[in-house]
Amino acid sequence: MAGSRRKSPGITPDILLRAYSIGLFPMAESADDPEIFWVEPELRGVLPLDHFHVSKSLAKAVRKKPFEIRFDYAFDQVIAACAEETSGRPSTWINRTIRSLYSTLFDMGHAHTVEAWEGDELVGGLYGVSLGSAFFGESMFSRRTDASKICLVHLVDRLRERGFTLLDTQFTTEHLKTFGAIDVPKADYAAMLAAAMESPHLEF
């Protein structure tokens, strides 16, 4: 994990928001580790909202509307699902402290979800933090084909509609790169973030 890390002995929701505003975000070594450390990557993952790429197959899937999409309906369920260990993700950086902090951010109007539902069953989703005109994507999960991808498409549509300028993905992955995600040097990211923080807090 390229970038600086520093341990945080105590953290409040207000401190967490301040950290986001200056380019830091928290992680834990594992779900069972109560410690949290701050991360500031040398290369920051960003998904440019004006260069978001959707493949033809995914666009076709979105048009079929296989799921009911909800926003901010079941935050605790989404973050719990993101924290679950799966065959493809044997460990998680989301511990109880992080879950509690982000649940409070949700109550404050700064944490949000995009959710895919099949009837009464939550089958995919993502969550993140909004501040100024920036949205900081945290994690996603999928229990059906394309569920999290479709949630991402709806997230980008919503951010565009509401006037957001920055979609931070923290790191890039091969999966995110297929959507147009890029690595941004820390100094360039700081300028992008500063501009987003000058905006009034946008409604998600």
PDB file of C-alpha atoms in Angstrom:
ATOM      1  CA  MET A   1       0.000   0.000   0.000  1.00  0.00           C
ATOM      2  CA  ALA A   2       1.905   3.030  -1.219  1.00  0.00           C
ATOM      3  CA  GLY A   3       1.561   6.181   0.859  1.00  0.00           C
ATOM      4  CA  SER A   4       1.816   7.224   4.460  1.00  0.00           C
ATOM      5  CA  ARG A   5       0.082   5.541   7.396  1.00  0.00           C
ATOM      6  CA  ARG A   6      -0.336   6.882  10.888  1.00  0.00           C
ATOM      7  CA  LYS A   7      -2.147   5.299  13.828  1.00  0.00           C
ATOM      8  CA  SER A   8      -5.132   7.045  15.341  1.00  0.00           C
ATOM      9  CA  PRO A   9      -5.716   6.335  19.053  1.00  0.00           C
ATOM     10  CA  GLY A  10      -9.134   8.005  19.041  1.00  0.00           C
ATOM     11  CA  ILE A  11     -11.421   9.297  16.358  1.00  0.00           C
ATOM     12  CA  THR A  12     -14.759  11.115  16.277  1.00  0.00           C
ATOM     13  CA  PRO A  13     -17.101  11.727  13.340  1.00  0.00           C
ATOM     14  CA  ASP A  14     -15.987  15.370  13.175  1.00  0.00           C
ATOM     15  CA  ILE A  15     -12.327  14.350  13.089  1.00  0.00           C
ATOM     16  CA  LEU A  16     -13.178  11.838  10.375  1.00  0.00           C
ATOM     17  CA  LEU A  17     -14.773  14.516   8.202  1.00  0.00           C
ATOM     18  CA  ARG A  18     -11.807  16.806   8.764  1.00  0.00           C
ATOM     19  CA  ALA A  19      -9.493  13.991   7.684  1.00  0.00           C
ATOM     20  CA  TYR A  20     -11.403  13.494   4.447  1.00  0.00           C
ATOM     21  CA  SER A  21     -11.195  17.221   3.745  1.00  0.00           C
ATOM     22  CA  ILE A  22      -7.372  17.070   3.792  1.00  0.00           C
ATOM     23  CA  GLY A  23      -6.922  13.790   1.929  1.00  0.00           C
ATOM     24  CA  LEU A  24      -6.828  11.139   4.661  1.00  0.00           C
ATOM     25  CA  PHE A  25      -9.088   8.148   5.201  1.00  0.00           C
ATOM     26  CA  PRO A  26      -9.159   5.418   7.875  1.00  0.00           C
ATOM     27  CA  MET A  27      -8.607   1.683   7.638  1.00  0.00           C
ATOM     28  CA  ALA A  28      -8.126  -1.221  10.041  1.00  0.00           C
ATOM     29  CA  GLU A  29      -5.808  -4.189   9.627  1.00  0.00           C
ATOM     30  CA  SER A  30      -8.749  -6.569  10.014  1.00  0.00           C
ATOM     31  CA  ALA A  31     -12.309  -6.782  11.299  1.00  0.00           C
ATOM     32  CA  ASP A  32     -11.016  -8.039  14.668  1.00  0.00           C
ATOM     33  CA  ASP A  33      -8.367  -5.344  15.106  1.00  0.00           C
ATOM     34  CA  PRO A  34      -9.781  -2.395  17.108  1.00  0.00           C
ATOM     35  CA  GLU A  35      -7.000  -0.061  15.925  1.00  0.00           C
ATOM     36  CA  ILE A  36      -7.529   2.398  13.078  1.00  0.00           C
ATOM     37  CA  PHE A  37      -4.819   4.052  11.023  1.00  0.00           C
ATOM     38  CA  TRP A  38      -4.930   6.947   8.577  1.00  0.00           C
ATOM     39  CA  VAL A  39      -3.983   6.371   4.952  1.00  0.00           C
ATOM     40  CA  GLU A  40      -2.729   8.952   2.451  1.00  0.00           C
ATOM     41  CA  PRO A  41      -1.728   7.229  -0.818  1.00  0.00           C
ATOM     42  CA  GLU A  42       1.008   8.645  -3.000  1.00  0.00           C
ATOM     43  CA  LEU A  43      -1.241   7.821  -5.951  1.00  0.00           C
ATOM     44  CA  ARG A  44      -4.933   8.436  -5.364  1.00  0.00           C
ATOM     45  CA  GLY A  45      -7.661   6.610  -7.219  1.00  0.00           C
ATOM     46  CA  VAL A  46     -10.120   8.953  -8.925  1.00  0.00           C
ATOM     47  CA  LEU A  47     -13.012   8.159 -11.253  1.00  0.00           C
ATOM     48  CA  PRO A  48     -13.483  11.236 -13.482  1.00  0.00           C
ATOM     49  CA  LEU A  49     -17.198  11.933 -13.675  1.00  0.00           C
ATOM     50  CA  ASP A  50     -16.901  13.325 -17.217  1.00  0.00           C
ATOM     51  CA  HIS A  51     -14.991  10.265 -18.459  1.00  0.00           C
ATOM     52  CA  PHE A  52     -17.000   7.492 -16.828  1.00  0.00           C
ATOM     53  CA  HIS A  53     -17.071   4.448 -19.116  1.00  0.00           C
ATOM     54  CA  VAL A  54     -19.877   1.904 -19.228  1.00  0.00           C
ATOM     55  CA  SER A  55     -19.406  -1.159 -21.417  1.00  0.00           C
ATOM     56  CA  LYS A  56     -22.096  -2.089 -23.923  1.00  0.00           C
ATOM     57  CA  SER A  57     -22.955  -5.236 -21.980  1.00  0.00           C
ATOM     58  CA  LEU A  58     -23.326  -3.337 -18.709  1.00  0.00           C
ATOM     59  CA  ALA A  59     -25.379  -0.585 -20.371  1.00  0.00           C
ATOM     60  CA  LYS A  60     -27.683  -3.304 -21.694  1.00  0.00           C
ATOM     61  CA  ALA A  61     -27.980  -4.795 -18.196  1.00  0.00           C
ATOM     62  CA  VAL A  62     -28.806  -1.382 -16.717  1.00  0.00           C
ATOM     63  CA  ARG A  63     -31.558  -0.836 -19.293  1.00  0.00           C
ATOM     64  CA  LYS A  64     -33.182  -4.141 -18.307  1.00  0.00           C
ATOM     65  CA  LYS A  65     -33.588  -2.820 -14.735  1.00  0.00           C
ATOM     66  CA  PRO A  66     -32.995  -6.170 -13.023  1.00  0.00           C
ATOM     67  CA  PHE A  67     -32.990  -4.568  -9.561  1.00  0.00           C
ATOM     68  CA  GLU A  68     -34.856  -1.908  -7.664  1.00  0.00           C
ATOM     69  CA  ILE A  69     -32.326   0.820  -6.888  1.00  0.00           C
ATOM     70  CA  ARG A  70     -32.650   2.611  -3.561  1.00  0.00           C
ATOM     71  CA  PHE A  71     -30.585   5.361  -1.979  1.00  0.00           C
ATOM     72  CA  ASP A  72     -29.853   5.651   1.742  1.00  0.00           C
ATOM     73  CA  TYR A  73     -32.463   3.031   2.621  1.00  0.00           C
ATOM     74  CA  ALA A  74     -30.474   0.430   4.589  1.00  0.00           C
ATOM     75  CA  PHE A  75     -27.078   1.883   5.478  1.00  0.00           C
ATOM     76  CA  ASP A  76     -26.203  -0.527   8.280  1.00  0.00           C
ATOM     77  CA  GLN A  77     -27.077  -3.525   6.098  1.00  0.00           C
ATOM     78  CA  VAL A  78     -24.862  -2.263   3.299  1.00  0.00           C
ATOM     79  CA  ILE A  79     -21.783  -1.643   5.426  1.00  0.00           C
ATOM     80  CA  ALA A  80     -22.300  -4.992   7.167  1.00  0.00           C
ATOM     81  CA  ALA A  81     -22.402  -6.728   3.780  1.00  0.00           C
ATOM     82  CA  CYS A  82     -19.263  -4.870   2.673  1.00  0.00           C
ATOM     83  CA  ALA A  83     -17.531  -6.112   5.826  1.00  0.00           C
ATOM     84  CA  GLU A  84     -18.414  -9.777   5.258  1.00  0.00           C
ATOM     85  CA  GLU A  85     -15.648 -12.220   4.465  1.00  0.00           C
ATOM     86  CA  THR A  86     -16.167 -13.991   1.144  1.00  0.00           C
ATOM     87  CA  SER A  87     -14.211 -16.434  -0.995  1.00  0.00           C
ATOM     88  CA  GLY A  88     -12.941 -13.534  -3.069  1.00  0.00           C
ATOM     89  CA  ARG A  89     -12.320 -11.336  -0.029  1.00  0.00           C
ATOM     90  CA  PRO A  90     -11.057 -13.464   2.876  1.00  0.00           C
ATOM     91  CA  SER A  91     -10.352 -10.456   5.104  1.00  0.00           C
ATOM     92  CA  THR A  92     -11.750  -6.965   5.537  1.00  0.00           C
ATOM     93  CA  TRP A  93     -10.478  -3.578   6.730  1.00  0.00           C
ATOM     94  CA  ILE A  94     -13.924  -2.645   8.085  1.00  0.00           C
ATOM     95  CA  ASN A  95     -13.952  -3.170  11.847  1.00  0.00           C
ATOM     96  CA  ARG A  96     -16.618  -2.353  14.431  1.00  0.00           C
ATOM     97  CA  THR A  97     -15.214   1.098  15.089  1.00  0.00           C
ATOM     98  CA  ILE A  98     -15.426   2.017  11.413  1.00  0.00           C
ATOM     99  CA  ARG A  99     -18.955   0.656  11.157  1.00  0.00           C
ATOM    100  CA  SER A 100     -20.043   2.733  14.158  1.00  0.00           C
ATOM    101  CA  LEU A 101     -18.362   5.914  12.898  1.00  0.00           C
ATOM    102  CA  TYR A 102     -19.865   5.701   9.431  1.00  0.00           C
ATOM    103  CA  SER A 103     -23.292   4.914  10.825  1.00  0.00           C
ATOM    104  CA  THR A 104     -23.033   8.205  12.727  1.00  0.00           C
ATOM    105  CA  LEU A 105     -21.908   9.970   9.543  1.00  0.00           C
ATOM    106  CA  PHE A 106     -25.016   8.574   7.888  1.00  0.00           C
ATOM    107  CA  ASP A 107     -27.178  10.094  10.630  1.00  0.00           C
ATOM    108  CA  MET A 108     -25.346  13.390  10.045  1.00  0.00           C
ATOM    109  CA  GLY A 109     -26.089  13.306   6.296  1.00  0.00           C
ATOM    110  CA  HIS A 110     -22.493  12.682   5.227  1.00  0.00           C
ATOM    111  CA  ALA A 111     -22.524   8.920   4.507  1.00  0.00           C
ATOM    112  CA  HIS A 112     -24.678   7.422   1.778  1.00  0.00           C
ATOM    113  CA  THR A 113     -25.589   4.202   0.038  1.00  0.00           C
ATOM    114  CA  VAL A 114     -26.723   3.036  -3.365  1.00  0.00           C
ATOM    115  CA  GLU A 115     -28.514  -0.284  -3.065  1.00  0.00           C
ATOM    116  CA  ALA A 116     -29.763  -3.034  -5.399  1.00  0.00           C
ATOM    117  CA  TRP A 117     -32.817  -4.945  -4.211  1.00  0.00           C
ATOM    118  CA  GLU A 118     -34.673  -8.030  -5.392  1.00  0.00           C
ATOM    119  CA  GLY A 119     -37.976  -7.779  -3.619  1.00  0.00           C
ATOM    120  CA  ASP A 120     -37.113  -7.633   0.079  1.00  0.00           C
ATOM    121  CA  GLU A 121     -33.560  -8.914  -0.426  1.00  0.00           C
ATOM    122  CA  LEU A 122     -30.528  -6.629  -0.570  1.00  0.00           C
ATOM    123  CA  VAL A 123     -28.348  -8.117  -3.315  1.00  0.00           C
ATOM    124  CA  GLY A 124     -25.723  -5.440  -3.929  1.00  0.00           C
ATOM    125  CA  GLY A 125     -24.641  -1.986  -2.964  1.00  0.00           C
ATOM    126  CA  LEU A 126     -21.975   0.529  -2.134  1.00  0.00           C
ATOM    127  CA  TYR A 127     -21.395   3.244   0.422  1.00  0.00           C
ATOM    128  CA  GLY A 128     -19.295   6.352   0.722  1.00  0.00           C
ATOM    129  CA  VAL A 129     -18.926   9.806   2.217  1.00  0.00           C
ATOM    130  CA  SER A 130     -20.010  13.145   0.758  1.00  0.00           C
ATOM    131  CA  LEU A 131     -18.338  16.421   1.695  1.00  0.00           C
ATOM    132  CA  GLY A 132     -18.394  19.647  -0.276  1.00  0.00           C
ATOM    133  CA  SER A 133     -18.704  18.585  -3.916  1.00  0.00           C
ATOM    134  CA  ALA A 134     -16.703  15.376  -3.362  1.00  0.00           C
ATOM    135  CA  PHE A 135     -17.886  11.810  -2.900  1.00  0.00           C
ATOM    136  CA  PHE A 136     -15.439   9.359  -1.352  1.00  0.00           C
ATOM    137  CA  GLY A 137     -16.287   5.798  -2.338  1.00  0.00           C
ATOM    138  CA  GLU A 138     -15.546   3.331   0.445  1.00  0.00           C
ATOM    139  CA  SER A 139     -16.634  -0.190  -0.443  1.00  0.00           C
ATOM    140  CA  MET A 140     -19.120  -2.224  -2.463  1.00  0.00           C
ATOM    141  CA  PHE A 141     -20.505  -5.737  -2.511  1.00  0.00           C
ATOM    142  CA  SER A 142     -22.472  -7.911  -4.906  1.00  0.00           C
ATOM    143  CA  ARG A 143     -24.589 -11.013  -4.422  1.00  0.00           C
ATOM    144  CA  ARG A 144     -25.970 -11.050  -7.967  1.00  0.00           C
ATOM    145  CA  THR A 145     -24.318 -10.590 -11.350  1.00  0.00           C
ATOM    146  CA  ASP A 146     -23.620  -6.907 -12.062  1.00  0.00           C
ATOM    147  CA  ALA A 147     -25.405  -5.703  -8.898  1.00  0.00           C
ATOM    148  CA  SER A 148     -22.561  -3.540  -7.583  1.00  0.00           C
ATOM    149  CA  LYS A 149     -21.672  -2.363 -11.100  1.00  0.00           C
ATOM    150  CA  ILE A 150     -25.215  -1.179 -11.675  1.00  0.00           C
ATOM    151  CA  CYS A 151     -25.128   0.615  -8.325  1.00  0.00           C
ATOM    152  CA  LEU A 152     -21.955   2.383  -9.450  1.00  0.00           C
ATOM    153  CA  VAL A 153     -23.655   3.532 -12.653  1.00  0.00           C
ATOM    154  CA  HIS A 154     -26.523   4.965 -10.609  1.00  0.00           C
ATOM    155  CA  LEU A 155     -24.058   6.613  -8.232  1.00  0.00           C
ATOM    156  CA  VAL A 156     -22.292   8.423 -11.065  1.00  0.00           C
ATOM    157  CA  ASP A 157     -25.607   9.517 -12.589  1.00  0.00           C
ATOM    158  CA  ARG A 158     -26.695  10.915  -9.235  1.00  0.00           C
ATOM    159  CA  LEU A 159     -23.404  12.723  -8.620  1.00  0.00           C
ATOM    160  CA  ARG A 160     -23.563  14.321 -12.044  1.00  0.00           C
ATOM    161  CA  GLU A 161     -27.155  15.420 -11.504  1.00  0.00           C
ATOM    162  CA  ARG A 162     -26.324  16.981  -8.134  1.00  0.00           C
ATOM    163  CA  GLY A 163     -23.236  18.852  -9.342  1.00  0.00           C
ATOM    164  CA  PHE A 164     -20.487  16.828  -7.669  1.00  0.00           C
ATOM    165  CA  THR A 165     -16.991  17.385  -9.071  1.00  0.00           C
ATOM    166  CA  LEU A 166     -14.875  14.622  -7.504  1.00  0.00           C
ATOM    167  CA  LEU A 167     -15.422  10.868  -7.144  1.00  0.00           C
ATOM    168  CA  ASP A 168     -12.582   9.493  -5.033  1.00  0.00           C
ATOM    169  CA  THR A 169     -12.035   5.719  -5.155  1.00  0.00           C
ATOM    170  CA  GLN A 170      -8.988   5.789  -2.819  1.00  0.00           C
ATOM    171  CA  PHE A 171      -7.107   3.234  -4.910  1.00  0.00           C
ATOM    172  CA  THR A 172      -7.490   1.985  -8.468  1.00  0.00           C
ATOM    173  CA  THR A 173      -8.125  -1.657  -9.288  1.00  0.00           C
ATOM    174  CA  GLU A 174      -8.311  -3.385 -12.638  1.00  0.00           C
ATOM    175  CA  HIS A 175     -12.060  -3.535 -12.107  1.00  0.00           C
ATOM    176  CA  LEU A 176     -12.358   0.218 -11.523  1.00  0.00           C
ATOM    177  CA  LYS A 177     -10.049   0.994 -14.428  1.00  0.00           C
ATOM    178  CA  THR A 178     -12.598  -0.549 -16.792  1.00  0.00           C
ATOM    179  CA  PHE A 179     -14.890   2.332 -15.741  1.00  0.00           C
ATOM    180  CA  GLY A 180     -12.191   4.934 -16.383  1.00  0.00           C
ATOM    181  CA  ALA A 181     -10.552   5.186 -12.949  1.00  0.00           C
ATOM    182  CA  ILE A 182      -7.095   6.781 -12.949  1.00  0.00           C
ATOM    183  CA  ASP A 183      -4.185   7.228 -10.533  1.00  0.00           C
ATOM    184  CA  VAL A 184      -3.619  10.853  -9.542  1.00  0.00           C
ATOM    185  CA  PRO A 185      -0.350  12.014  -7.870  1.00  0.00           C
ATOM    186  CA  LYS A 186      -0.829  13.275  -4.320  1.00  0.00           C
ATOM    187  CA  ALA A 187      -0.119  16.933  -5.182  1.00  0.00           C
ATOM    188  CA  ASP A 188      -2.608  16.940  -8.063  1.00  0.00           C
ATOM    189  CA  TYR A 189      -5.204  15.207  -5.916  1.00  0.00           C
ATOM    190  CA  ALA A 190      -4.727  17.816  -3.176  1.00  0.00           C
ATOM    191  CA  ALA A 191      -5.603  20.564  -5.667  1.00  0.00           C
ATOM    192  CA  MET A 192      -8.697  18.667  -6.858  1.00  0.00           C
ATOM    193  CA  LEU A 193      -9.777  18.062  -3.277  1.00  0.00           C
ATOM    194  CA  ALA A 194      -9.227  21.680  -2.240  1.00  0.00           C
ATOM    195  CA  ALA A 195     -11.444  22.852  -5.090  1.00  0.00           C
ATOM    196  CA  ALA A 196     -14.170  20.389  -4.067  1.00  0.00           C
ATOM    197  CA  MET A 197     -13.967  21.560  -0.440  1.00  0.00           C
ATOM    198  CA  GLU A 198     -14.577  25.170  -1.514  1.00  0.00           C
ATOM    199  CA  SER A 199     -18.062  24.146  -2.630  1.00  0.00           C
ATOM    200  CA  PRO A 200     -20.998  24.244  -0.220  1.00  0.00           C
ATOM    201  CA  HIS A 201     -21.924  20.756   0.955  1.00  0.00           C
ATOM    202  CA  LEU A 202     -24.077  19.272  -1.798  1.00  0.00           C
ATOM    203  CA  GLU A 203     -27.202  17.239  -1.187  1.00  0.00           C
ATOM    204  CA  PHE A 204     -26.725  13.608  -2.184  1.00  0.00           C
TER     205      PHE A 204
END
